[in-house]
Structures are given as structure tokens and as C-alpha cells.
Coordinates of C-alpha atoms in Angstrom, one line a residue:
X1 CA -5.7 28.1 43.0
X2 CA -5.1 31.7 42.5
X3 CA -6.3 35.0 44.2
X4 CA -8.1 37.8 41.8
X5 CA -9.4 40.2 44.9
X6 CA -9.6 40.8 48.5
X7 CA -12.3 42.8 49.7
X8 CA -13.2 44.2 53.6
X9 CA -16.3 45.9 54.6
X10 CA -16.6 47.1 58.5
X11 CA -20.3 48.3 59.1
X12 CA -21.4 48.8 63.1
X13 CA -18.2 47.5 64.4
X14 CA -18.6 44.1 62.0
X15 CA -15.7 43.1 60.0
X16 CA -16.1 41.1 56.7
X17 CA -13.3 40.0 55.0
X18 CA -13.7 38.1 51.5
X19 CA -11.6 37.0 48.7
X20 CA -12.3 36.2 44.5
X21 CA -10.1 32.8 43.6
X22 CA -9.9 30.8 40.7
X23 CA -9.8 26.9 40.4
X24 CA -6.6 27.0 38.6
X25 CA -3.3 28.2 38.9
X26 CA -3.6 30.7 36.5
X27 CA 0.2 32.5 37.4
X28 CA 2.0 29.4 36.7
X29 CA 0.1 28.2 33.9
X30 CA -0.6 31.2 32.1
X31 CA 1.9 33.9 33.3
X32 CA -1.3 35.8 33.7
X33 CA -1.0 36.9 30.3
X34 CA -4.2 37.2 27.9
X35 CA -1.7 37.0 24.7
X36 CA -0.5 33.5 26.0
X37 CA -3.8 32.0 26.5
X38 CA -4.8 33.5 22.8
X39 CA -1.8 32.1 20.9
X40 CA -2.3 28.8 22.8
X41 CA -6.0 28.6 22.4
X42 CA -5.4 29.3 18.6
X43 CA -2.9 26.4 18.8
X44 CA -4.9 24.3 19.9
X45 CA -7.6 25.0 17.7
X46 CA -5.6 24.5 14.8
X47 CA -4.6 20.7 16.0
X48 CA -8.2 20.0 16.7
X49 CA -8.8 20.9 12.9
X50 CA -5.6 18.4 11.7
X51 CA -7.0 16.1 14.0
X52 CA -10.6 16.2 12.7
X53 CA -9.0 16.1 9.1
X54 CA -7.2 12.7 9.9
X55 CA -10.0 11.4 11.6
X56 CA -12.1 12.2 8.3
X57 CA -9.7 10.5 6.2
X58 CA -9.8 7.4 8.5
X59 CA -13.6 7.3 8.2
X60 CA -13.2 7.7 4.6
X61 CA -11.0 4.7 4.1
X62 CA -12.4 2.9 6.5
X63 CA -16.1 3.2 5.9
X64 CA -16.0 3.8 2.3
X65 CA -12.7 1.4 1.0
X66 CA -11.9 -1.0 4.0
X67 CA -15.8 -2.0 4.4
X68 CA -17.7 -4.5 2.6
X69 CA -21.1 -3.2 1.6
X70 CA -21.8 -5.9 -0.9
X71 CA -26.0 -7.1 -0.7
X72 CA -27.9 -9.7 -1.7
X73 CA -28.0 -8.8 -5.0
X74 CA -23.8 -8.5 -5.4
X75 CA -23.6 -11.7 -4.2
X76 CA -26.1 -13.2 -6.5
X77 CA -24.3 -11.2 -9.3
X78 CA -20.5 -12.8 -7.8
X79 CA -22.2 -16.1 -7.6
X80 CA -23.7 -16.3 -11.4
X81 CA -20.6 -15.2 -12.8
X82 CA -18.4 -17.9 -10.5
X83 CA -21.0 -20.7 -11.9
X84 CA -21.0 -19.1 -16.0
X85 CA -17.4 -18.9 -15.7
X86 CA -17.0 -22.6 -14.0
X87 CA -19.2 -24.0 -17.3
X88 CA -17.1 -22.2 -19.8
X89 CA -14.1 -23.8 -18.0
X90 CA -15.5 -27.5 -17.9
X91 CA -17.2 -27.7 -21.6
X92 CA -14.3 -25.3 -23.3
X93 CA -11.0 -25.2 -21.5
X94 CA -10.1 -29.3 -21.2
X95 CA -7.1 -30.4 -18.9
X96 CA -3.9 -29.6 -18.0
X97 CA -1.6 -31.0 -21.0
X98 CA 1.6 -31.2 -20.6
X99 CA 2.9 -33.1 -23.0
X100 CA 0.8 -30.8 -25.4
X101 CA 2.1 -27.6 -24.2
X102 CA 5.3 -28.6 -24.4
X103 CA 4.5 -29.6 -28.2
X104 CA 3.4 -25.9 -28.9
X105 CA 6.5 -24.5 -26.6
X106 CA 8.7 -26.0 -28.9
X107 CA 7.4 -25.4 -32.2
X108 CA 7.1 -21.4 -31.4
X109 CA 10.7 -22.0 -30.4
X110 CA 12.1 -23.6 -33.2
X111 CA 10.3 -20.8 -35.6
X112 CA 11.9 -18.2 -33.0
X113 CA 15.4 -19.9 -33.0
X114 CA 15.1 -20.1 -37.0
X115 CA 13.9 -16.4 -37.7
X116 CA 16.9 -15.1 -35.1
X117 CA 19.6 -17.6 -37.8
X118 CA 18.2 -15.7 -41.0
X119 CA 18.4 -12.3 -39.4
X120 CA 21.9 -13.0 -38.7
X121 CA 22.9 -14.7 -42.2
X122 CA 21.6 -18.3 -42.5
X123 CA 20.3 -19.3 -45.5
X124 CA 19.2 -22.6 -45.0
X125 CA 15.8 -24.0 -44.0
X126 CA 16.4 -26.4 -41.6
X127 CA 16.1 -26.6 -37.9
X128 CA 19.3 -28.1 -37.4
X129 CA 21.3 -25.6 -40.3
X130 CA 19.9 -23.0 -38.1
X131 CA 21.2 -24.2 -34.8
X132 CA 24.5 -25.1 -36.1
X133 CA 24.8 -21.9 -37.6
X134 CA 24.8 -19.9 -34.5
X135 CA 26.6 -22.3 -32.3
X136 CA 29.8 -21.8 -34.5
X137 CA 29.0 -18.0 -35.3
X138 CA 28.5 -17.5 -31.0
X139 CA 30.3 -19.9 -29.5
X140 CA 31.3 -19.0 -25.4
X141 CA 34.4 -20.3 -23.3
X142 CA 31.9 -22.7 -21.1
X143 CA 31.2 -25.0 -23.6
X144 CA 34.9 -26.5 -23.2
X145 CA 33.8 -27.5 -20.0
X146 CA 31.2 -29.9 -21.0
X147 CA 33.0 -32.8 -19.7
X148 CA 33.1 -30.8 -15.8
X149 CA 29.6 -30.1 -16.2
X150 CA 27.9 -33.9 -16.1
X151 CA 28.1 -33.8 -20.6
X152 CA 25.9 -33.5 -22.9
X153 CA 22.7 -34.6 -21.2
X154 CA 23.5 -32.3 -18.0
X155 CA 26.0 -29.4 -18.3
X156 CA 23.1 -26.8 -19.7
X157 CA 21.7 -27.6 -15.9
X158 CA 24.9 -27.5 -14.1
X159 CA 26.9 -24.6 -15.7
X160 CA 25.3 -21.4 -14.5
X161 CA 26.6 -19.8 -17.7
X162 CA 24.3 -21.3 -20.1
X163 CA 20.8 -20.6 -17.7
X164 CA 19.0 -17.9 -19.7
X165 CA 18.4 -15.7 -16.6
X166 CA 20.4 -12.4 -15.2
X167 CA 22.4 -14.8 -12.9
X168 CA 23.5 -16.6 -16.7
X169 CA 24.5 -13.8 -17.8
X170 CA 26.5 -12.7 -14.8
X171 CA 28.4 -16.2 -15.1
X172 CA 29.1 -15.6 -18.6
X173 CA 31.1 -12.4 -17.7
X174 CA 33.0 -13.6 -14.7
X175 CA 34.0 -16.2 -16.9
X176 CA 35.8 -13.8 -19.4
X177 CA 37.4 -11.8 -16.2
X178 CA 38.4 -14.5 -14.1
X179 CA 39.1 -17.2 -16.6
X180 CA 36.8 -19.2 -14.8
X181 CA 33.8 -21.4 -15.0
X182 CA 30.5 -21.7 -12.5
X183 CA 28.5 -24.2 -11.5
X184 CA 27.5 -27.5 -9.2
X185 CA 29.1 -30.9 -9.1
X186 CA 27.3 -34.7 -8.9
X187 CA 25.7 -33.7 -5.2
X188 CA 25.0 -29.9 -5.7
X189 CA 27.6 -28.4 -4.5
X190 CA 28.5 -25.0 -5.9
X191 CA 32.0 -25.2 -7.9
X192 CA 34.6 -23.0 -9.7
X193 CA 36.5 -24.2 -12.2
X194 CA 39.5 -23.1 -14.8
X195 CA 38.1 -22.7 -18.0
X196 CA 39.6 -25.7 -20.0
X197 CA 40.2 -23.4 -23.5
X198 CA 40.8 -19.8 -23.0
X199 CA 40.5 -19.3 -27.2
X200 CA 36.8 -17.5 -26.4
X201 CA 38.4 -15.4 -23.3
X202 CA 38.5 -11.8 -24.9
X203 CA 41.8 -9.9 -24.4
X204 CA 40.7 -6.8 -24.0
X205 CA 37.6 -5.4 -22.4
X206 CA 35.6 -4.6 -25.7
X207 CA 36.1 -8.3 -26.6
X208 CA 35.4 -9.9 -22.9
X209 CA 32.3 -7.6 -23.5
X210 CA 31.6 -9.0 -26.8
X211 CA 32.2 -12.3 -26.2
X212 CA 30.7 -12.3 -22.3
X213 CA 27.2 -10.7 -23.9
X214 CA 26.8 -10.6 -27.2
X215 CA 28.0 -14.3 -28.4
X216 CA 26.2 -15.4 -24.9
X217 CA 22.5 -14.3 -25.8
X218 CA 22.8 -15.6 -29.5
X219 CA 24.5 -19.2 -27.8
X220 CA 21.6 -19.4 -25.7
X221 CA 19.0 -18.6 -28.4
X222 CA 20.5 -21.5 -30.9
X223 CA 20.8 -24.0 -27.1
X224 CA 17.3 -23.9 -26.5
X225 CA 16.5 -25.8 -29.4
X226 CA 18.7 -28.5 -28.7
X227 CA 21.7 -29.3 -29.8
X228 CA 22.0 -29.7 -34.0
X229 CA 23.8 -33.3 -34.1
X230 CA 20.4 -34.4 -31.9
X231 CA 17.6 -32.3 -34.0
X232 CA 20.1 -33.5 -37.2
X233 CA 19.3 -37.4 -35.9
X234 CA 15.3 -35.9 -35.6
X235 CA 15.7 -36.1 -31.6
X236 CA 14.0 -34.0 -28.8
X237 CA 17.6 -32.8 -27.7
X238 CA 19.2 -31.3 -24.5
X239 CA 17.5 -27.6 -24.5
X240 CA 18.6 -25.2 -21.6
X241 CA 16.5 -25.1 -18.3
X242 CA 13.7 -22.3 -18.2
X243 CA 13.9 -19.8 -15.5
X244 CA 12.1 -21.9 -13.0
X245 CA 14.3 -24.6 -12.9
X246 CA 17.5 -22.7 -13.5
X247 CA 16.2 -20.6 -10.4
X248 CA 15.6 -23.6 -8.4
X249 CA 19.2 -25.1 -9.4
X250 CA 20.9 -21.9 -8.6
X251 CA 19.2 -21.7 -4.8
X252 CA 20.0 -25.7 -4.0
X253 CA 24.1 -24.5 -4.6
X254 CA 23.7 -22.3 -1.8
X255 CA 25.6 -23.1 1.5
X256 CA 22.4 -23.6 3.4
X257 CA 20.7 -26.2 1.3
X258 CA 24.4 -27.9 0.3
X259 CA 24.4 -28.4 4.2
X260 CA 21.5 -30.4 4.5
X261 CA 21.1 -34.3 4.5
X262 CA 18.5 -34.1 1.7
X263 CA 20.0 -32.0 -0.4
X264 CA 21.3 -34.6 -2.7
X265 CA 17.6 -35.7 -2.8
X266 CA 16.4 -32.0 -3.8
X267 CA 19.3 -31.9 -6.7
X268 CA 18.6 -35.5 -8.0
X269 CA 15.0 -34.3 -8.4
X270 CA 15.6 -31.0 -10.6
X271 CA 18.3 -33.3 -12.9
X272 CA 15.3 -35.9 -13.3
X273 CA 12.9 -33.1 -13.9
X274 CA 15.2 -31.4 -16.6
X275 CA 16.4 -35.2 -18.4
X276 CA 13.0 -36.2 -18.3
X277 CA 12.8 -39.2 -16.1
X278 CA 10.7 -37.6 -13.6
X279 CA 7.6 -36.8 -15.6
X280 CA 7.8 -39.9 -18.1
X281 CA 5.2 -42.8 -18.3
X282 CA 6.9 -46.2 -17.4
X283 CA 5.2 -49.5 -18.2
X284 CA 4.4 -52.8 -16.1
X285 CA 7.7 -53.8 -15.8
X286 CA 8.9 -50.4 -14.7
X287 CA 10.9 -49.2 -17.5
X288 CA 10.5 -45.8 -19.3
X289 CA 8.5 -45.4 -22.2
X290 CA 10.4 -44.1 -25.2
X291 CA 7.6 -41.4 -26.5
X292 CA 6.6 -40.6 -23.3
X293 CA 9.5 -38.4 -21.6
X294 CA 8.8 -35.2 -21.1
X295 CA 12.0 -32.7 -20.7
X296 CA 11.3 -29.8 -18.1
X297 CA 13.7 -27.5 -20.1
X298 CA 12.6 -23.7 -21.6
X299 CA 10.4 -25.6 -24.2
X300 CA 8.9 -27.0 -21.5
X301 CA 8.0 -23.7 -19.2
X302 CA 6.9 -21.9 -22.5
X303 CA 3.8 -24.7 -22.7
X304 CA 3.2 -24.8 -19.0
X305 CA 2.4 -21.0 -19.6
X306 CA 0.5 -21.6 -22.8
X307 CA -1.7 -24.4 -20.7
X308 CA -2.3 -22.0 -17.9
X309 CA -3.3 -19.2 -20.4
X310 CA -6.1 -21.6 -21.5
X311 CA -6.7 -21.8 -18.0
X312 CA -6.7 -18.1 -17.3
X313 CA -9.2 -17.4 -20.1
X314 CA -12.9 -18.3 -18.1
X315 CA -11.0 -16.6 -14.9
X316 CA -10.7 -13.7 -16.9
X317 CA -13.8 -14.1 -18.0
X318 CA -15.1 -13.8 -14.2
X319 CA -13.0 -11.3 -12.8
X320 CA -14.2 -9.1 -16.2
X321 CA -18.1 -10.1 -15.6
X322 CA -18.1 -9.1 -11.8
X323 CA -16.4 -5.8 -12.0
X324 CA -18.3 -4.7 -15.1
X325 CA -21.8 -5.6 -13.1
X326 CA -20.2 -3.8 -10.0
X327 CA -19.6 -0.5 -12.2
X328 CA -23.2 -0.7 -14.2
X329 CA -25.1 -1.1 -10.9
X330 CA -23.0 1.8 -9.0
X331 CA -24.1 3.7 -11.8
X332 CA -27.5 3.0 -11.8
X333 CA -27.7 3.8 -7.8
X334 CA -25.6 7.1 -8.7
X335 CA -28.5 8.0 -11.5
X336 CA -31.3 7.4 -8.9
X337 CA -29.6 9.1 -6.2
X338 CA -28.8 12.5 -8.3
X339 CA -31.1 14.1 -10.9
X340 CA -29.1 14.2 -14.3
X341 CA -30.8 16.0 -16.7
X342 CA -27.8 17.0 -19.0
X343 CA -24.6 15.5 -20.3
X344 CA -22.8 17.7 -18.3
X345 CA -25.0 16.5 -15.1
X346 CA -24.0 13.3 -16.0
X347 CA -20.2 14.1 -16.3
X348 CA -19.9 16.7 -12.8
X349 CA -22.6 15.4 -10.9
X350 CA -21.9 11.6 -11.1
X351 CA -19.4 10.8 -7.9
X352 CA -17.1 8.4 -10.6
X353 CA -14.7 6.9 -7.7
X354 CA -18.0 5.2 -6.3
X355 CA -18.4 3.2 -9.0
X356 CA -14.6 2.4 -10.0
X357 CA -15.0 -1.5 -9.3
X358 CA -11.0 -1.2 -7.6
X359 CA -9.5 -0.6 -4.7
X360 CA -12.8 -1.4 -2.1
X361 CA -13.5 -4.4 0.2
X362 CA -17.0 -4.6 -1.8
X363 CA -15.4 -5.5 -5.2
X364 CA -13.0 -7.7 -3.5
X365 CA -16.0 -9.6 -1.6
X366 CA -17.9 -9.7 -4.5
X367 CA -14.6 -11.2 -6.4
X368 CA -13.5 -13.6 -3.7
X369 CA -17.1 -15.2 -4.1
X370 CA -17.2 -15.8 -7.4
X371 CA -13.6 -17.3 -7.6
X372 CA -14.8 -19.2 -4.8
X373 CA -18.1 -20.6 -6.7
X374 CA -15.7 -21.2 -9.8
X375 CA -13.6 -23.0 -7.8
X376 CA -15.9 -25.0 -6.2
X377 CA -17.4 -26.3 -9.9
X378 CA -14.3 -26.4 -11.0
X379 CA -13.1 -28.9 -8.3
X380 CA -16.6 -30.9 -8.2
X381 CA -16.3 -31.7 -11.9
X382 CA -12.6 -32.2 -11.5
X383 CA -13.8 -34.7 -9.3
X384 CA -16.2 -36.3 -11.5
X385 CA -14.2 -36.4 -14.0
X386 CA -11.3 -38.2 -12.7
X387 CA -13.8 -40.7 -11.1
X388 CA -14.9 -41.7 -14.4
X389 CA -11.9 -42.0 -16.2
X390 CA -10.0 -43.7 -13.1
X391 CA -12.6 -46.4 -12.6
X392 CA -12.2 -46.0 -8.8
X393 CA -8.3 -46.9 -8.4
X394 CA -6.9 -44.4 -5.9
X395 CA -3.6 -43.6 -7.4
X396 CA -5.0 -42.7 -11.0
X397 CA -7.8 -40.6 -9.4
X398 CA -5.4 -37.9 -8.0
X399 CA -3.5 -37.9 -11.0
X400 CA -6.6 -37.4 -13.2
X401 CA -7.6 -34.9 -11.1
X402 CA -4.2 -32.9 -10.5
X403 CA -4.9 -32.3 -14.6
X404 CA -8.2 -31.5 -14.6
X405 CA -7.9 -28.5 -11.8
X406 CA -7.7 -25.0 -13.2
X407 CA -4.7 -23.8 -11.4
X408 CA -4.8 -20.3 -12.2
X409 CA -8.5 -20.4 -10.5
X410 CA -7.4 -21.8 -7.5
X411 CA -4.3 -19.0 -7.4
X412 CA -7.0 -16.2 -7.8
X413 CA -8.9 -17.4 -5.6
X414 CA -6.0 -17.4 -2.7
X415 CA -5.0 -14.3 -3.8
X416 CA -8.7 -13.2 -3.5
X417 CA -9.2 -14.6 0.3
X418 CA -5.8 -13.2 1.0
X419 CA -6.9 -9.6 -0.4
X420 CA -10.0 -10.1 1.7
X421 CA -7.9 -10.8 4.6
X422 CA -5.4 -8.2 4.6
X423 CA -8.0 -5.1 4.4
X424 CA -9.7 -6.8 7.5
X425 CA -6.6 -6.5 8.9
X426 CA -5.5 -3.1 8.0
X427 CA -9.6 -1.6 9.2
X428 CA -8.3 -2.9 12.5
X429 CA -5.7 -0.9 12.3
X430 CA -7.0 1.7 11.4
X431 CA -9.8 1.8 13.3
X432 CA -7.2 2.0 15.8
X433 CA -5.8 4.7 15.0
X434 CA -9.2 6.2 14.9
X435 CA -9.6 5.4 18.6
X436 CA -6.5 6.7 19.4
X437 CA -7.0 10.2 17.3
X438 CA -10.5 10.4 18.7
X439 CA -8.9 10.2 22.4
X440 CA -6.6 12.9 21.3
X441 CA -9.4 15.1 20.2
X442 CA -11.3 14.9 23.6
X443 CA -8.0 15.7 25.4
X444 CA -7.7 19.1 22.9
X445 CA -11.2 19.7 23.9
X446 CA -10.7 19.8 27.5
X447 CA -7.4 22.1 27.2
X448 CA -9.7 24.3 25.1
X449 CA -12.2 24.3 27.8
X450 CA -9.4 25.0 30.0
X451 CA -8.4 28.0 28.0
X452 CA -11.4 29.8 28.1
X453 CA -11.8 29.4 31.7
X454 CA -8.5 30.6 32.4
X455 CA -9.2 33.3 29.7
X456 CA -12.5 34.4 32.0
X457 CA -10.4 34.0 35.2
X458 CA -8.1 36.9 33.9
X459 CA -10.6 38.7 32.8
X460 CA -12.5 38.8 36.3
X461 CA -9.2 39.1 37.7
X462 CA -9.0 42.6 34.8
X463 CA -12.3 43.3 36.1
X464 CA -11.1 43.5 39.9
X465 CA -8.2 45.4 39.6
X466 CA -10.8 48.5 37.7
X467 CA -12.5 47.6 40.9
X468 CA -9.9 48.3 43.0
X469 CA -9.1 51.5 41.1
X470 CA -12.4 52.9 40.7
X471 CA -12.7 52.3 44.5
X472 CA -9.5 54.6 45.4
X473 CA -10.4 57.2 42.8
X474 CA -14.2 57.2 44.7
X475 CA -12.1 57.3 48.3
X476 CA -10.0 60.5 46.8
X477 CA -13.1 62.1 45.9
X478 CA -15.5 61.5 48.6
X479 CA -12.1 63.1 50.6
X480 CA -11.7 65.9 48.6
X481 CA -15.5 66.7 48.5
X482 CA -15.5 67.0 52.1
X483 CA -12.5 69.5 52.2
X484 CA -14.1 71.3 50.0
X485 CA -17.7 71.9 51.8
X486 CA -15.6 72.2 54.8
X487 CA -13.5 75.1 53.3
X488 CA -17.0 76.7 51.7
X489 CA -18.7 76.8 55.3
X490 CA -15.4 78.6 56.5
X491 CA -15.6 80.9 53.7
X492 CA -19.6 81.5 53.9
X493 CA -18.7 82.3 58.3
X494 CA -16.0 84.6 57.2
X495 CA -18.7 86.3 54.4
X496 CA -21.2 86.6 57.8
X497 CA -18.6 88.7 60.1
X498 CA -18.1 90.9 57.7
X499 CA -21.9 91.7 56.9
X500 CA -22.4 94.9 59.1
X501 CA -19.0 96.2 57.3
X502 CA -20.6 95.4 53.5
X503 CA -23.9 97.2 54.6
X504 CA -22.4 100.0 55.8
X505 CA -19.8 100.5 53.0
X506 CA -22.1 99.1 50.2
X507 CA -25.5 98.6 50.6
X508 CA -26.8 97.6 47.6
X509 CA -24.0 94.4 47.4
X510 CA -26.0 92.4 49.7
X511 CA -29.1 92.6 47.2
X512 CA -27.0 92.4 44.3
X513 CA -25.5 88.8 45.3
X514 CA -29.0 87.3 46.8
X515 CA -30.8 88.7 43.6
X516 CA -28.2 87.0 41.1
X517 CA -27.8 83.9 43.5
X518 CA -31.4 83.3 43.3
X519 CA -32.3 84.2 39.6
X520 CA -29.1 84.1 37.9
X521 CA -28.6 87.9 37.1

């Protein structure tokens, strides 16, 4: 605490003593300085304002993006479109084909690997003509190490320099500067080996840059076809392994996975995958069936994505339907809730971002339940499906029904739930945050309240010390005042003695002085 005034009063021989204090410690908080408690009162004031900003920009998000305020009527909307879209996918989109994507995957890649021949000088019109042609026009170094690589059914798999990815590439041009070839043995393991013919190793950089990019991309483009003797002979042939499965080869040469027991497992799995042996139909007695193998290689990939853009089109189709019904209803509400008269009432007035059917936790409600409802018909006819065709047997049902499921459905729909799930997470946050702003804000509060009372502390302290003053300048005068009358009546005695002189000497004075005493003149 801290002392403004002290007062004492004595009055019939009592003594009263009395003192003005304040509940703070104004001295050591303040200095006892009105400009400190200004400039921090104005400091504080301005981080209450920041802080009420953030906390309005939390409500905002919050409130207006992290909240679901989806009705009964969004769901019913979510819910129509997720059954429409789940009809157009049973009656229109078919199953899963394989073996029919992998038809169109090729023939868009033989037209491609044809069109790239002519643009570079064939004349011919065959498939074959065409591959041959750019395999002796771009031939690389890695091809002389066929025989390291597993041959002609499994070097495009094994030597990283013929996988048409980035990492191919890279192994292309280590081979011209090191002389050296990349890739995995029988059980995985990652290898390096000489090149066997150094004839395609350029001798300069310009031709190692040649050679290591340019002959490399045009190699690739006539190996993705096959190889010409096999398409010559009217065979699938050995194309090169998409990005998927080059990825997957590249990762199982890694020290970690070459360390593990399975490993051989995991690398006899991707060879069968990319020969064909895995995904091939084999008859009672077990053996393969000739028209029936299936080759995971770029051709492949190409036609898994052509299947799954069949299957993408009635997801589309629902993701289109639910945020165009989210925008026209938002709309409506704005037109109700404003009164547009004009165009430009409807352009200035209209608040757009609250119909924008993006970036809210309604529109991703409203879209996680009508992927949900398309999944959901998707699966139950899957089901039905498959029961019919399997007759009942177990084995063939899950098969049946792996095909008929609309993957890409199933994919939006996780990434739907998983949307769903990390706004919930980051309110919580948030709101958070809030709490922990809104704390701060009652905290600024108090040392504003604080402030002004130390603010009116100084002031009554001010108002003491003019007190004080006022009180000695009254003492000096009440003192002075009495001198003063005490020097008159010694002066008006003197003026009596010498009376009898005055009248004597000037009688009319006497008259003179009481006249203009008591009139003024």
C-alpha cells in the first residue's frame, strides 16, 4: 500500500491524526508517474484490440468453416444424389476389367509408339517396323546387359535404367559417367555392375548427355510396345513396368526390405505381377491358360487408369450434383435474407463466400454422406451381383465382387470421412486457442482495471498535495492578516495621542477624515 496524505486536527485539547492510502503500491509499480500509467494503459488497450481481432478470426473459422450446419434438407439433397449416382454406376459403369483395359492401354500405345517412329523418320506401317526402327536409331549401353538382368522376359524389371520414371532416367546417366549398370539380382538385392559394351558410353559430356537422355526417352517409348522380334511373331511382348511397379521394385532394393526374411517373397511377387503369372486364369489341372495372362507392365497401368476413369464418372457425377445444390440453395437463403432489387444488389449485396460450396465442414458433411450412400449401393449390388454369378461358392464370390466395387468411390469416400475428421480435429484446436486468447483477454482486462485505479490513486494523491498547499498558503495568510490588524490598532492608538495636537494645529482635519471616511469625499 501507499500513503497520499496525513492530516492532524487538535480541537479542545483532542488530537486526530488520519492518513489517505491506496490498495496498491503505486511507487513501485508506477514510479508515481501519470505518463507511465498512460503509455501503459494505451498498451494495453492496443493488445486487447489484437486480441479481440484473433479471437474474431477464430469464431469466424470456427463457427462459420470448421462447423457443420448442414439440415434436414442437405442431407436429403447428399442422400438423393449418393442413391442417383449409385444407379448410374450399377446400370452404366459395369465392372472392373482388367483384361479389357489393358486391351485399350495397349492399343493407345501402339498408335503413340507409331506416331513418335513417323515423326522421327519411319516410313513404314507396321507395329513392329516402328519398334525396330527406334530401337536401332536410340539404342542405350544397358541393353548389353540383358543377360545380368534375368533376359528377355525380366531385365526391363530389373535394370533401373529402362523404368520410365525420374529414378530411370537418373540410372541412364550414371551409366554414361560411371560406366556402370543399376539394378537387382534373382532375390532383390540392389546391384552395380560394369557395363558389358561401352560402344553407347559417350566420350564427351555433350554425347554422355545425348546418349544418357535423348536416345533413353526415345528407347523407352519404342520398349513399351514390346520388343519387335515378339510383336513381328504377333505376341504380347516384354513391355517396360509402369510407374507403380517400377516404384515398387525400386523400394524392395532398399537395405531395409533386402534385410528381411520375406523379401524374396515380396520380389517374386512383383516379377510374377510384371511376367504375368500372377494375374492369369489356370485350369483344373493347375496350369496357365495361354489367352489368359495378363502382363502388369505400362500397357497394363494405362488401362487400370482407363477402368477407374469409368469408375470416376457417376462419382463425379455426385460430387458435381451436391455442390451445385449446396451453391443454388445458399443462394436462395442469401435472396431471402437481403432485398435485391437491382443487378447491382445482386452483385454487392450478395455475401458470395457463403455460398462457395468449398472449404466448409457443411459441404464436406453433405459430401461425406452422399459418398457414403453411393457406397453403400454400390457395395449392396456388388454383393448381389457376385451372389448371382458365383452360385454361392465362397472363393468366386470375393472375386466377383473385388470387380464389381467402384474403387474410386470407396477412395472418395475415405478421403471424405478423413476430411470430415481432420476439421473436427483442428475446431478442437482451435477452439483451444480460443480458450486460451479469451483467458488472456480477461487478464488485459483486469490490468486495465488496475490502470485506472492506479491512475485515480495519483490523482487523489495530485489532489492532496494542492491540499497541502492551499493549506500553508491559508496558514501564511491567516498570519499575515493578524499582523496586519495588529499593526492598524497600533497605528489608529498612535492617531488618538495625537488628537488634542491635530485639533489645536488643524481643526478642520478631524472633520475632513470622518466626512470622507464615512461618505467617500
Amino acid at each position: 500500500m501507499s500513503t497520499l496524505a496525513e492530516y492532524k486536527i487538535i480541537d479542545n485539547n483532542l488530537e486526530v491524526n488520519y492518513e489517505i492510502i491506496t490498495p496498491v503500491d503505486i511507487s513501485t509499480m508506477l514510479n508515481d508517474e501519470h505518463g507511465n500509467i498512460i503509455a501503459g494503459l494505451n498498451n494495453v488497450e492496443e493488445c486487447l484490440s489484437r486480441n479481440q481481432k484473433t479471437i474474431d478470426e477464430l469464431n469466424d473459422k470456427i463457427n462459420n468453416k470448421l462447423t457443420s450446419h448442414n439440415d434436414g434438407i442437405d442431407n436429403i439433397i447428399a442422400v438423393a444424389s449418393g442413391i442417383i449416382s449409385g444407379l448410374i454406376d450399377s446400370f452404366f459403369v459395369g465392372e472392373f476389367s482388367l483384361d479389357e483395359g489393358t486391351k485399350w492401354g495397349k492399343e493407345k500405345v501402339d498408335s503413340f509408339v507409331q506416331n513418335v517412329a513417323k515423326r522421327q523418320g519411319y516410313n513404314g506401317d507396321s507395329l513392329s517396323g516402328a519398334v525396330k526402327f527406334l530401337e536401332d536409331k536410340f539404342p542405350i549401353p544397358a541393353d548389353s546387359a540383358t543377360a545380368i538382368f534375368g533376359g528377355g522376359t525380366q531385365h526391363h524389371l530389373r535394370d533401373f535404367s529402362h523404368h520410365p520414371t525420374p529414378l530411370g532416367l537418373l540410372f541412364s546417366m550414371l551409366t554414361q559417367f560411371t560406366g556402370k549398370v543399376y539394378g537387382t539380382n534373382t532375390l532383390g538385392a540392389f546391384v552395380i555392375e560394369d557395363v558389358p559394351s561401352t560402344d553407347l558410353i559417350g566420350k564427351d559430356f555433350t554425347s554422355k548427355l545425348a546418349i544418357g537422355f535423348t536416345h533413353w526417352i526415345f528407347h523407352v517409348v519404342s520398349d513399351i510396345a514390346g520388343s519387335s522380334s515378339s510383336i513381328a511373331y504377333g505376341k504380347y511382348g516384354t513391355g517396360l513396368p509402369g510407374p507403380f511397379l517400377s516404384l515398387l521394385k525400386e523400394i524392395s532394393s532398399l537395405p531395409f526390405f533386402s534385410h528381411q526374411e520375406n523379401n524374396n517373397k515380396f520380389c517374386v511377387f512383383i516379377s510374377k505381377l510384371f511376367n504375368g503369372t500372377l494375374l492369369s486364369k489356370r485350369g483344373e489341372d493347375g496350369k496357365i491358360i495361354p489367352d489368359s495372362v495378363i502382363k502388369f507392365d505400362l500397357r497394363a497401368e494405362i488401362g487400370v487408369l482407363y477402368e477407374l476413369g469409368k469408375q470416376a464418372i457417376p462419382v463425379i457425377i455426385n460430387e458435381c450434383v451436391v455442390r451445385i445444390s449446396y451453391f443454388v440453395r445458399r443462394l436462395v437463403l442469401e435472396f431471402k435474407s437481403k432485398e435485391i432489387k437491382t443487378f447491382n444488389d445482386f452483385i454487392y449485396n450478395i455475401e458470395w463466400k457463403n455460398t462457395l460450396p468449398f472449404n466448409n465442414r457443411t459441404i464436406v458433411r453433405m459430401v461425406t454422406i452422399a459418398s457414403g450412400t453411393f457406397v453403400a449401393i454400390d457395395v449392396a449390388d456388388a454383393a448381389i451381383r457376385s451372389g448371382l454369378k458365383s452360385g454361392g461358392e465362397p472363393a468366386a464370390f470375393l472375386n466377383n465382387m473385388i470387380l464389381q466395387v467402384n474403387f474410386v468411390g470407396l477412395g472418395r469416400f475415405a478421403v471424405a470421412i478423413g476430411t470430415d475428421i481432420h476439421m473436427g480435429y483442428k475446431k478442437g484446436k482451435l477452439r483451444d486457442e480460443r480458450m486460451y486468447r479469451q483467458s488472456e483477454q480477461i487478464m488485459l482486462n483486469c490490468a486495465k482495471v488496475y490502470y485506472k485505479q492506479a491512475d485515480m490513486w495519483l490523482s487523489a494523491r495530485d489532489a492532496a498535495e494542492a491540499i497541502d498547499k492551499m493549506k500553508a498558503v491559508a496558514e501564511k495568510s491567516i498570519a499575515f492578516y493578524r499582523e496586519s490588524l495588529a499593526e492598524i490598532g497600533i497605528d489608529l492608538y498612535n492617531m488618538g495621542q495625537c488628537k488634542s495636537g491635530i485639533e489645536q494645529n488643524n481643526p478642520q482635519l478631524l472633520d475632513n477624515l470622518s466626512r470622507i471616511l464615512k461618505y467617500g469625499k
